[in-house]
PDB file of C-alpha atoms in Angstrom:
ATOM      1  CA  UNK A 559     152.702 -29.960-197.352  1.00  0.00           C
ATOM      2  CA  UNK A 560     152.820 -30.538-193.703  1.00  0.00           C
ATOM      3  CA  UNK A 561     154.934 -33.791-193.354  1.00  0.00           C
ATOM      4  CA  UNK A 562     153.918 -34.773-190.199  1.00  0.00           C
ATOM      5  CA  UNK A 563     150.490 -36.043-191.989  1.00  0.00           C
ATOM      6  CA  UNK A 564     152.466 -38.303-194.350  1.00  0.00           C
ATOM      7  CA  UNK A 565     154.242 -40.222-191.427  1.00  0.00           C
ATOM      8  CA  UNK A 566     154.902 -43.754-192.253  1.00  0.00           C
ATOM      9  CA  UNK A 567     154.578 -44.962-189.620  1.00  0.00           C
ATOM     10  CA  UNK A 568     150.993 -43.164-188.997  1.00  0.00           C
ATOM     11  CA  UNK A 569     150.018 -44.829-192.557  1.00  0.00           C
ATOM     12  CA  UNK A 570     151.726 -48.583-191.482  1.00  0.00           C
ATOM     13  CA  UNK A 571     148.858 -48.991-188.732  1.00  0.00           C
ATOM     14  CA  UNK A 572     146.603 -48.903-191.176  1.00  0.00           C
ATOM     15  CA  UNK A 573     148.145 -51.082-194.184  1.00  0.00           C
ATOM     16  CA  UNK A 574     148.676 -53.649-191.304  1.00  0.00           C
ATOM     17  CA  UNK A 575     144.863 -53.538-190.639  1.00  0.00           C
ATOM     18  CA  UNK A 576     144.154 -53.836-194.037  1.00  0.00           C
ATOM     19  CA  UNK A 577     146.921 -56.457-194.765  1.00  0.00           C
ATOM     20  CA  UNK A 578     145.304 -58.281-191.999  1.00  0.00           C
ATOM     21  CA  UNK A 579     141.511 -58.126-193.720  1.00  0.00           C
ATOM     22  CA  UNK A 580     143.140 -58.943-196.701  1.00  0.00           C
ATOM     23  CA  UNK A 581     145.949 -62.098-196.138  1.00  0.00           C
ATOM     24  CA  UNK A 582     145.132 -65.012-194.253  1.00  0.00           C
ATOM     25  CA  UNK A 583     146.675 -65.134-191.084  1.00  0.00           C
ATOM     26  CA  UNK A 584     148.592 -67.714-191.607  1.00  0.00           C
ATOM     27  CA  UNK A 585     150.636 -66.013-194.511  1.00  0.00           C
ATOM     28  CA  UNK A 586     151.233 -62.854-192.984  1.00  0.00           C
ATOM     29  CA  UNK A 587     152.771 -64.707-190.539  1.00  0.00           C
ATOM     30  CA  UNK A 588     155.396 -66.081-192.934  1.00  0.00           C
ATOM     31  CA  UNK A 589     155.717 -62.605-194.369  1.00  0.00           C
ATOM     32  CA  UNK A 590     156.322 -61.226-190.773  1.00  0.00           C
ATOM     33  CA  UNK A 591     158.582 -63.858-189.445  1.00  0.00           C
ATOM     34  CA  UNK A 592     160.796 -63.315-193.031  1.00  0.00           C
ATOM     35  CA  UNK A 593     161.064 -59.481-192.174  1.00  0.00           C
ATOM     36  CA  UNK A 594     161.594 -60.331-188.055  1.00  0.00           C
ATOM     37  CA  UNK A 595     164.938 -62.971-189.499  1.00  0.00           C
ATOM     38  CA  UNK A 596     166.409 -60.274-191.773  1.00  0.00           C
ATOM     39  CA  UNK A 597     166.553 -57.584-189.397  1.00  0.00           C
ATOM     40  CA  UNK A 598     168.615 -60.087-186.613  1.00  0.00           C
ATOM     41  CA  UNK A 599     170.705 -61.129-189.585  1.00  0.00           C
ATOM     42  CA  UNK A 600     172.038 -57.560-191.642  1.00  0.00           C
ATOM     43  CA  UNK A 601     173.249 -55.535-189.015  1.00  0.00           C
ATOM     44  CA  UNK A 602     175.879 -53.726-191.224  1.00  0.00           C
ATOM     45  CA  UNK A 603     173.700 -52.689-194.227  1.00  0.00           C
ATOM     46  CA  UNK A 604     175.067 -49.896-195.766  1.00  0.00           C
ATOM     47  CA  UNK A 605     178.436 -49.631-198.183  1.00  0.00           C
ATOM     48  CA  UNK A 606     178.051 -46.245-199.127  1.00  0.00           C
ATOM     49  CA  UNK A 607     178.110 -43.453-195.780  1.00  0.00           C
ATOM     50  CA  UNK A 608     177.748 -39.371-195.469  1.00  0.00           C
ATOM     51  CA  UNK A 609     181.242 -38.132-197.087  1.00  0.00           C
ATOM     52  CA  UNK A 610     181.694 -40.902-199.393  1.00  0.00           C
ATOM     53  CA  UNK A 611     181.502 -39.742-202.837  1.00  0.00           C
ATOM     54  CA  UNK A 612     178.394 -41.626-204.618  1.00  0.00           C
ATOM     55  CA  UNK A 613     179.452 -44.179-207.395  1.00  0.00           C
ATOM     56  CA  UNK A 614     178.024 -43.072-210.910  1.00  0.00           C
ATOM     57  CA  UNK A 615     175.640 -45.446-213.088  1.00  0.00           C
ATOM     58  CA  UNK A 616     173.370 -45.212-215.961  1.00  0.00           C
ATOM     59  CA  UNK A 617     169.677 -46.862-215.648  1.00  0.00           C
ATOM     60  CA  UNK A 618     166.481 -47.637-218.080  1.00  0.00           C
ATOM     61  CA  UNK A 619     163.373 -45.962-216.634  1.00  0.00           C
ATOM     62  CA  UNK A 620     160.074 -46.850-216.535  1.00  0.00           C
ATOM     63  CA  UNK A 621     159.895 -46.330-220.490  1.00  0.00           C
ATOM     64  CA  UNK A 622     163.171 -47.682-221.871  1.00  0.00           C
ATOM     65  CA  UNK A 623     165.104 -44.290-221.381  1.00  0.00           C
ATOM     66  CA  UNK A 624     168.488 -44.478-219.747  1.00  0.00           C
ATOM     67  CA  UNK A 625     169.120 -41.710-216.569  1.00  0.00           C
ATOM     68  CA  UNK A 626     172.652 -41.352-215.709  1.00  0.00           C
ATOM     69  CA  UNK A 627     172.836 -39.879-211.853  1.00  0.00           C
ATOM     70  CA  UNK A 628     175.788 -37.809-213.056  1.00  0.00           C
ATOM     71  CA  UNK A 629     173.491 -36.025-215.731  1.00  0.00           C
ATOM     72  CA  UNK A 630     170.798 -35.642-213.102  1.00  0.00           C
ATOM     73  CA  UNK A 631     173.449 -34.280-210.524  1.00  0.00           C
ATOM     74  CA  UNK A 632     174.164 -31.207-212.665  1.00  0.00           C
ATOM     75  CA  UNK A 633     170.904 -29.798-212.221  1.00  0.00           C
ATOM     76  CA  UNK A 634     170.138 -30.588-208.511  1.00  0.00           C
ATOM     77  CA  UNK A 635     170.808 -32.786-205.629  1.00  0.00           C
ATOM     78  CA  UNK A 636     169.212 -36.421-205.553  1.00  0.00           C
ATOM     79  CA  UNK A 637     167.113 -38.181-203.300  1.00  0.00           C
ATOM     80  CA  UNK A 638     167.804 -42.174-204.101  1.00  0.00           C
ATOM     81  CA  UNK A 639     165.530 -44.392-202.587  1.00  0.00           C
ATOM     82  CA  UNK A 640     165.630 -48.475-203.085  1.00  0.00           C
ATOM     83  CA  UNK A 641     163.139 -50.596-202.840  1.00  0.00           C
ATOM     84  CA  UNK A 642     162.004 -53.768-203.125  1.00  0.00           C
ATOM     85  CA  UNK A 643     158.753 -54.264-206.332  1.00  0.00           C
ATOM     86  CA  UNK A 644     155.467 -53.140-207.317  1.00  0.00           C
ATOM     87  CA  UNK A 645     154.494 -56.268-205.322  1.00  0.00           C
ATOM     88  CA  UNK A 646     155.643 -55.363-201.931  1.00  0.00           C
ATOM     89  CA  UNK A 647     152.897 -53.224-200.386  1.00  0.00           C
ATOM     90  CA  UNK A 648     155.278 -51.721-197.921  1.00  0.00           C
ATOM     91  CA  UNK A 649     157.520 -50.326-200.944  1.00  0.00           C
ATOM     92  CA  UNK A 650     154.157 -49.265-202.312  1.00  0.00           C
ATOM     93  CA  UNK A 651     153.248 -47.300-199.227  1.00  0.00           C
ATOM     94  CA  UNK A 652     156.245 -45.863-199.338  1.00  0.00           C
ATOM     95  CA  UNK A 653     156.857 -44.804-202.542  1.00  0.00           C
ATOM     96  CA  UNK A 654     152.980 -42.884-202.034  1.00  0.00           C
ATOM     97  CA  UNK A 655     153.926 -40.846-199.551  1.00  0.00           C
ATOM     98  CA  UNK A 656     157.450 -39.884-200.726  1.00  0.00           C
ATOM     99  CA  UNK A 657     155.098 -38.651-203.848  1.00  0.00           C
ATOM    100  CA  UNK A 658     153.105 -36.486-201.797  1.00  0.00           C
ATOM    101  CA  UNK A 659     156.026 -34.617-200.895  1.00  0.00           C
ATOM    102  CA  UNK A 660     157.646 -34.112-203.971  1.00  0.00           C
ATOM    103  CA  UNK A 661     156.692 -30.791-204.175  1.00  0.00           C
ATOM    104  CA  UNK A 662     158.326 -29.991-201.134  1.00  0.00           C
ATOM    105  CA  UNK A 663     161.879 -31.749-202.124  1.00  0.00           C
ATOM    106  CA  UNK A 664     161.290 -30.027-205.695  1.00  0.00           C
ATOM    107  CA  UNK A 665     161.224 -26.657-204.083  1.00  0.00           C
ATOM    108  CA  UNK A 666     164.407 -27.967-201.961  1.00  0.00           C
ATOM    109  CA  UNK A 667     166.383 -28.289-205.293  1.00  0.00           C
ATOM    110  CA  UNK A 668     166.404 -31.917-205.105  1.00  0.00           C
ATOM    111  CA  UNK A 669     165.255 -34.633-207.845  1.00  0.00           C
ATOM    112  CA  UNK A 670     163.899 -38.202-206.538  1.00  0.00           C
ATOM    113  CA  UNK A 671     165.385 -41.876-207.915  1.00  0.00           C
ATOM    114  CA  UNK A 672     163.620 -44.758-207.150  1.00  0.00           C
ATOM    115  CA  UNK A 673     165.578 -48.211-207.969  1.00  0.00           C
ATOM    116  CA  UNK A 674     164.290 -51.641-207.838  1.00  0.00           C
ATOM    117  CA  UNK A 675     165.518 -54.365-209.721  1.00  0.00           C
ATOM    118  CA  UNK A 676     161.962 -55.182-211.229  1.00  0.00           C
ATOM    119  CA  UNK A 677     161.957 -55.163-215.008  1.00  0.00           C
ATOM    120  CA  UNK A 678     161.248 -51.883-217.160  1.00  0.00           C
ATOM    121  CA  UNK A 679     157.702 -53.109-217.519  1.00  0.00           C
ATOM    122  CA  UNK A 680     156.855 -53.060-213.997  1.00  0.00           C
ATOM    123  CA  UNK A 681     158.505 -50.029-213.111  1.00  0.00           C
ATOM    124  CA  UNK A 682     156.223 -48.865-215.289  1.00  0.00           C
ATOM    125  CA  UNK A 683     153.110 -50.708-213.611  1.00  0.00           C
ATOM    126  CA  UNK A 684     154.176 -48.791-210.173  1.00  0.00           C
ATOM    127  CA  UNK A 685     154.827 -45.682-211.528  1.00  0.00           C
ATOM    128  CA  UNK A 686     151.078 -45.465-213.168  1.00  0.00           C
ATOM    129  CA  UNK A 687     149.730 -47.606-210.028  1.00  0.00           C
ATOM    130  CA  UNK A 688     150.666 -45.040-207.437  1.00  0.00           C
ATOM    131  CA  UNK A 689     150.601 -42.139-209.740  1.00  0.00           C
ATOM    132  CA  UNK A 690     154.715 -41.223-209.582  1.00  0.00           C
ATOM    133  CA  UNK A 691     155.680 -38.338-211.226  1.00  0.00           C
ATOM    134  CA  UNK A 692     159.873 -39.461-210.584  1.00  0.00           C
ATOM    135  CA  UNK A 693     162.245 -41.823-211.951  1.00  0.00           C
ATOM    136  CA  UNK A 694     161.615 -45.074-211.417  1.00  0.00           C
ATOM    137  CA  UNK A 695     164.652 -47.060-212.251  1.00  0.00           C
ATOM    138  CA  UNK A 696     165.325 -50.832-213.176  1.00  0.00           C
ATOM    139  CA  UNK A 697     168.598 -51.999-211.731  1.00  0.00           C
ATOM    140  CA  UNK A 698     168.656 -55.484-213.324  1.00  0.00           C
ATOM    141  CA  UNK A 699     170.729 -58.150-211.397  1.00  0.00           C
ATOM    142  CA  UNK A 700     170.941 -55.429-208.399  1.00  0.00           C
ATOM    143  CA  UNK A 701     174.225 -53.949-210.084  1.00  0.00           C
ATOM    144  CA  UNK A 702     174.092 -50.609-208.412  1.00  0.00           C
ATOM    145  CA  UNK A 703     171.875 -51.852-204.936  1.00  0.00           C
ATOM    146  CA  UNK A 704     175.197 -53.533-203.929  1.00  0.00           C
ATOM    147  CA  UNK A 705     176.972 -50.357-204.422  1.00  0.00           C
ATOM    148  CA  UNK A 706     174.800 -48.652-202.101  1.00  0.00           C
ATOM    149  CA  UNK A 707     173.033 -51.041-199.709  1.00  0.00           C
ATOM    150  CA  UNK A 708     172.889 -54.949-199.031  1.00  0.00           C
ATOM    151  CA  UNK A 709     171.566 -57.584-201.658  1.00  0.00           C
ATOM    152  CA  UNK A 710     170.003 -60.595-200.335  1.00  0.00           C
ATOM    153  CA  UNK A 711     168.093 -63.380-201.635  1.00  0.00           C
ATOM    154  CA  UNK A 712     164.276 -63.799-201.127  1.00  0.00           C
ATOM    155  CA  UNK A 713     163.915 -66.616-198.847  1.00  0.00           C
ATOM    156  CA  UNK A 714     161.515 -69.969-200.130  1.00  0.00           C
ATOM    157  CA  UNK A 715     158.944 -69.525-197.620  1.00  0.00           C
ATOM    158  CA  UNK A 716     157.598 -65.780-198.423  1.00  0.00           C
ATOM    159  CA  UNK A 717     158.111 -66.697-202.207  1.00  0.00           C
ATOM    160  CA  UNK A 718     156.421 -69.939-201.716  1.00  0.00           C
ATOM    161  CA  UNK A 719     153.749 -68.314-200.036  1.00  0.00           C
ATOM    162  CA  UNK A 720     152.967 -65.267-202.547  1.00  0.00           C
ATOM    163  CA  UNK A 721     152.882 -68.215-205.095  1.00  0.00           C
ATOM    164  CA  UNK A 722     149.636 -70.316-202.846  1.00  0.00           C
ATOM    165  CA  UNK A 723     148.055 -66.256-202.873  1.00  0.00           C
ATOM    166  CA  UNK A 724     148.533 -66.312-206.645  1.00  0.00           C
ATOM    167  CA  UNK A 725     151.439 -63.672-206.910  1.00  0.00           C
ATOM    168  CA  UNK A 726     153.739 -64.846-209.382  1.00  0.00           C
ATOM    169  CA  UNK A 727     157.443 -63.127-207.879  1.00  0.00           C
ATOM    170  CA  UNK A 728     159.627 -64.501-210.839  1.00  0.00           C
ATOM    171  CA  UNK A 729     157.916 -62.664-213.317  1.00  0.00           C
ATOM    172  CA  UNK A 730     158.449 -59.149-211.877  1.00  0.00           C
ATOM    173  CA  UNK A 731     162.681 -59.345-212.344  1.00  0.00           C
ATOM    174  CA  UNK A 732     164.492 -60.538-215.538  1.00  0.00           C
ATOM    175  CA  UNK A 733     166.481 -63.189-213.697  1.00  0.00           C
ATOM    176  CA  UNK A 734     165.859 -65.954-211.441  1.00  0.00           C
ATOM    177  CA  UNK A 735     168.197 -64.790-208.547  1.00  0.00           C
ATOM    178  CA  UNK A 736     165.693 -63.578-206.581  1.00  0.00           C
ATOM    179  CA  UNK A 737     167.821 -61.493-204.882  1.00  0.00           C
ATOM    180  CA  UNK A 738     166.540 -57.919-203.518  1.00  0.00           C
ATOM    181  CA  UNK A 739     168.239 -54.806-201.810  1.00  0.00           C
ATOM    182  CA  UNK A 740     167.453 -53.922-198.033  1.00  0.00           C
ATOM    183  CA  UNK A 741     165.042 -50.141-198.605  1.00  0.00           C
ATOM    184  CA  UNK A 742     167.978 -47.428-198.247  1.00  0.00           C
ATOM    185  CA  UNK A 743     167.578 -43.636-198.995  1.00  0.00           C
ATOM    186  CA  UNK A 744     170.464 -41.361-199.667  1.00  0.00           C
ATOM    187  CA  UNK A 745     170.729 -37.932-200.359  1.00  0.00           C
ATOM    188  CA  UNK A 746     173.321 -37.407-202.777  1.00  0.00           C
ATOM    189  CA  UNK A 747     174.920 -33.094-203.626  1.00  0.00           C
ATOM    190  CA  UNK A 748     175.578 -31.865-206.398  1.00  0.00           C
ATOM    191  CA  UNK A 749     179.535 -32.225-206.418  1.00  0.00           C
ATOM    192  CA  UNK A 750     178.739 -36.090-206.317  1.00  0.00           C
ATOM    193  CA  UNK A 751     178.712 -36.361-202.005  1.00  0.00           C
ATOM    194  CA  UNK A 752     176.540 -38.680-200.122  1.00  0.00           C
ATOM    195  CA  UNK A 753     174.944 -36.161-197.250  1.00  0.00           C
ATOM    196  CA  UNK A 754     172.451 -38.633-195.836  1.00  0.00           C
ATOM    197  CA  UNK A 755     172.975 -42.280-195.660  1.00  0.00           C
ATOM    198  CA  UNK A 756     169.710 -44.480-193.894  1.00  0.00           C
ATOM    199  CA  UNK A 757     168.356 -47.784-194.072  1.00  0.00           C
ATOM    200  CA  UNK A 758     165.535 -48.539-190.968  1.00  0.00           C
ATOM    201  CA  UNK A 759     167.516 -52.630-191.062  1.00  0.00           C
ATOM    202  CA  UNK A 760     166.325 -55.584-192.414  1.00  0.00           C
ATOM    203  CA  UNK A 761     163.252 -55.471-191.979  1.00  0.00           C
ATOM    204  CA  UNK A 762     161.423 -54.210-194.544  1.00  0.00           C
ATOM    205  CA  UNK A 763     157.806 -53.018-192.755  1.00  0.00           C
ATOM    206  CA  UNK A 764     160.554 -49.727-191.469  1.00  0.00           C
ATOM    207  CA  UNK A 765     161.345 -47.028-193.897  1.00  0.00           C
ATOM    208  CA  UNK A 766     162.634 -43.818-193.694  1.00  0.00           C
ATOM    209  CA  UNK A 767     160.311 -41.406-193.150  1.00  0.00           C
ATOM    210  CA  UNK A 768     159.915 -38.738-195.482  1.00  0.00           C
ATOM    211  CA  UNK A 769     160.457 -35.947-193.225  1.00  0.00           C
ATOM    212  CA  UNK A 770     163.521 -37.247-192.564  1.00  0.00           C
ATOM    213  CA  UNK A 771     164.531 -36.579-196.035  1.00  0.00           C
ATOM    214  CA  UNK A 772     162.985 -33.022-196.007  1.00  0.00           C
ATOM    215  CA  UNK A 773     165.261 -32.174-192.898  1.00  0.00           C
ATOM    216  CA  UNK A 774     168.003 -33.444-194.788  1.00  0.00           C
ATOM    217  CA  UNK A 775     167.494 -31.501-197.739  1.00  0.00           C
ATOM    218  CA  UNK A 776     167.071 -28.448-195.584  1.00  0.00           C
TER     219      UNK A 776
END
């Protein structure tokens, strides 16, 4: 696949239009002035950097089975990508596109991890949603997101305002922290090495593009 035809930032233009159809204006206002606050305030988002050596968990997927990276990391390198829930439609976008390439990091001896701290359940809704044929992790409490990139709690007003639009935002996480890691993507070798470290900042509209990844890989 040609990667420059699965740009996310192409595709943003038009989820904006159709957020903007969808939403009334006056909550994706809140939802933009929440993203516009936590880019000025996480500057420093990422622990983990290239070189470091990537710290080692064990995670239910979308079915109840636990994936160790270390397992995984014996057979290829890994893409890990975290995001936010099957709610977000940013995340969602995302997650599309990064299937569209899979082939492509397949054939680049790579495996891709994607983390959220959403329950098993709705890991599962995702995966079937959007048609993922990768991991798709539940990192309850954010355990392993603070290893890797910042945890933050969900402010009232977005919450408050998926809750008027009939979204229920508890019930996708098995705790009431509400707390949710900034989208990072690493690329992690074989020998355990973190060769690409990105997050696009606080705000959560950016993402790492996928060709970035490929490039990466390559």
């Amino acid at each position: 696949m040609n990667t420059e035809t699965n740009s996310y930032r192409d595709n943003l233009k038009e989820l904006r239009t159709n957020l903007g159809t969808m939403l009334p204006k006056e909550a994706l206002d809140v939802f933009d002035k929440d993203a516009e606050d936590l880019q000025l305030r996480h500057e420093s988002i990422l622990p983990l950097q290239v070189g470091d050596k990537a710290p080692d968990f064990s995670l239910s997927n979308a079915t109840g089975k636990t994936v160790r990276l270390y397992d995984l990391l014996k057979m290829s390198s890994v893409v890990l990508t975290f995001y936010r829930g099957s709610w977000c439609p940013y995340c969602n976008l995302q997650l599309a596109l990064y299937q569209k390439s899979l082939y492509e990091i397949h054939a680049l001896d790579a495996t891709l991890v994607a983390i959220s701290p959403q329950t098993p359940d709705e890991s599962l809704t995702i995966a079937e949603k959007n048609k993922l044929n990768f991991e798709v992790l539940s990192d309850n409490g954010n355990t392993v997101a603070r290893m890797y990139t910042t945890v933050f709690k969900n402010a009232d007003a977005p919450v408050n305002t998926m809750t008027a639009l009939g979204f229920d935002f508890d019930a996708h996480y098995s705790d009431d922290s509400r707390e949710l890691p900034i989208p990072a993507v690493f690329v992690i070798e074989k020998d355990g090495t973190v060769s690409f470290a990105k997050a696009e900042g606080g705000d959560y509209r950016n993402r790492v593009e996928v060709s970035e990844i490929i490039n990466a890989l390559k």
